[in-house]
Short mmCIF file of C-alpha atoms in Angstrom, two decimals:
data_model
loop_
_atom_site.label_atom_id
_atom_site.label_comp_id
_atom_site.label_asym_id
_atom_site.label_seq_id
_atom_site.Cartn_x
_atom_site.Cartn_y
_atom_site.Cartn_z
CA MET V 1 0.00 0.00 0.00
CA LYS V 2 2.86 2.40 0.78
CA LYS V 3 4.18 2.07 -2.79
CA ARG V 4 0.72 2.66 -4.24
CA LEU V 5 0.23 5.74 -2.09
CA ASP V 6 3.66 7.10 -2.97
CA ASN V 7 2.95 6.54 -6.70
CA ASN V 8 -0.44 8.32 -6.43
CA GLU V 9 -2.20 5.17 -7.65
CA LEU V 10 -5.01 5.55 -5.11
CA GLY V 11 -5.90 9.17 -5.81
CA LYS V 12 -6.00 11.97 -3.28
CA ILE V 13 -6.28 10.77 0.31
CA TYR V 14 -8.53 12.88 2.52
CA LYS V 15 -9.00 10.71 5.60
CA VAL V 16 -7.61 7.54 7.17
CA ASN V 17 -9.10 5.43 9.96
CA GLY V 18 -7.39 3.17 12.44
CA THR V 19 -9.20 0.86 14.86
CA ARG V 20 -7.66 -1.32 17.58
CA LEU V 21 -10.10 -2.84 20.02
CA SER V 22 -9.79 -5.70 22.46
CA PRO V 23 -10.96 -7.06 25.78
CA PHE V 24 -9.25 -5.69 28.88
CA PRO V 25 -5.75 -7.22 29.21
CA GLN V 26 -5.25 -8.18 32.86
CA ARG V 27 -1.46 -8.18 32.36
CA ILE V 28 -1.27 -4.42 31.76
CA ILE V 29 -1.33 -2.25 34.86
CA ASP V 30 1.17 0.53 34.15
CA VAL V 31 -0.13 2.11 30.91
CA GLY V 32 -3.39 2.83 29.13
CA VAL V 33 -4.63 2.31 25.58
CA ILE V 34 -2.70 5.29 24.23
CA ILE V 35 0.67 3.67 24.91
CA ASP V 36 -0.46 0.07 24.37
CA LEU V 37 -2.67 0.41 21.27
CA ALA V 38 -3.04 3.92 19.80
CA VAL V 39 0.68 4.43 19.27
CA HIS V 40 0.65 1.66 16.65
CA GLU V 41 -2.15 3.32 14.68
CA ILE V 42 -0.25 6.62 14.78
CA ASP V 43 2.90 4.89 13.51
CA ILE V 44 1.01 3.23 10.65
CA MET V 45 -0.58 6.52 9.61
CA ASN V 46 2.76 8.36 9.77
CA TYR V 47 4.41 5.67 7.66
CA LEU V 48 1.70 5.44 5.02
CA LEU V 49 1.12 9.17 4.67
CA GLY V 50 4.75 10.27 4.93
CA SER V 51 3.60 13.44 6.67
CA LYS V 52 4.25 14.92 10.10
CA ILE V 53 1.49 15.51 12.60
CA LYS V 54 0.30 19.10 12.79
CA ARG V 55 -2.32 18.76 15.52
CA ILE V 56 -3.97 16.08 17.68
CA TYR V 57 -7.26 16.16 19.53
CA ALA V 58 -8.37 13.28 21.73
CA GLU V 59 -11.01 12.29 24.23
CA THR V 60 -10.29 9.50 26.69
CA ALA V 61 -12.25 7.63 29.32
CA GLN V 62 -11.40 5.33 32.19
CA ARG V 63 -14.12 2.72 32.68
CA ILE V 64 -12.56 -0.48 34.04
CA HIS V 65 -8.78 0.13 34.24
CA SER V 66 -7.76 0.99 37.79
CA SER V 67 -5.45 3.91 36.94
CA ASN V 68 -5.26 4.64 33.18
CA GLU V 69 -7.47 5.34 30.19
CA ASP V 70 -9.08 2.35 28.53
CA LEU V 71 -10.87 4.21 25.73
CA LEU V 72 -9.54 6.76 23.22
CA ILE V 73 -11.12 8.53 20.29
CA GLY V 74 -8.56 10.69 18.52
CA THR V 75 -8.40 13.00 15.55
CA ILE V 76 -5.08 13.83 13.92
CA LYS V 77 -4.45 16.60 11.39
CA PHE V 78 -1.37 15.89 9.28
CA GLU V 79 0.72 18.61 7.64
CA ASN V 80 -0.37 17.36 4.20
CA GLY V 81 -4.02 18.02 5.10
CA VAL V 82 -5.10 14.41 5.67
CA ILE V 83 -7.29 13.75 8.72
CA GLY V 84 -6.65 10.61 10.78
CA VAL V 85 -9.24 9.09 13.09
CA ILE V 86 -8.21 6.63 15.79
CA ASN V 87 -10.58 4.43 17.80
CA THR V 88 -8.96 2.29 20.51
CA ASN V 89 -10.27 0.62 23.63
CA TRP V 90 -10.02 -2.31 25.99
CA LEU V 91 -13.80 -2.51 26.37
CA THR V 92 -14.73 -4.62 23.35
CA PRO V 93 -15.38 -8.35 23.83
CA ARG V 94 -13.42 -9.35 20.71
CA LYS V 95 -10.14 -8.21 19.19
CA VAL V 96 -10.48 -5.91 16.17
CA ARG V 97 -7.66 -4.48 14.04
CA GLU V 98 -8.72 -2.38 11.04
CA SER V 99 -7.15 0.34 8.93
CA GLN V 100 -8.96 2.16 6.17
#
């Protein structure tokens, strides 16, 4: 996909989505979903778009984790104008990994 994006084979990209959902991992006590899950979606978007982040806005929630966020909805504005949307949580009964 990176080659196709770099060669403009997919047309102009306006928005990208990244989703990483899973049940609560009992093994993780020292970080939340931003460090455990969202960082990977940010890395994928940075790699594919080849653009630096201009601005980030995020909302988080702590529902079942004892000390960190377990839900994140984030919006990223890249310097090239593309908008990235990230949805991560540890509240979903099944594991989901999707990029669009």
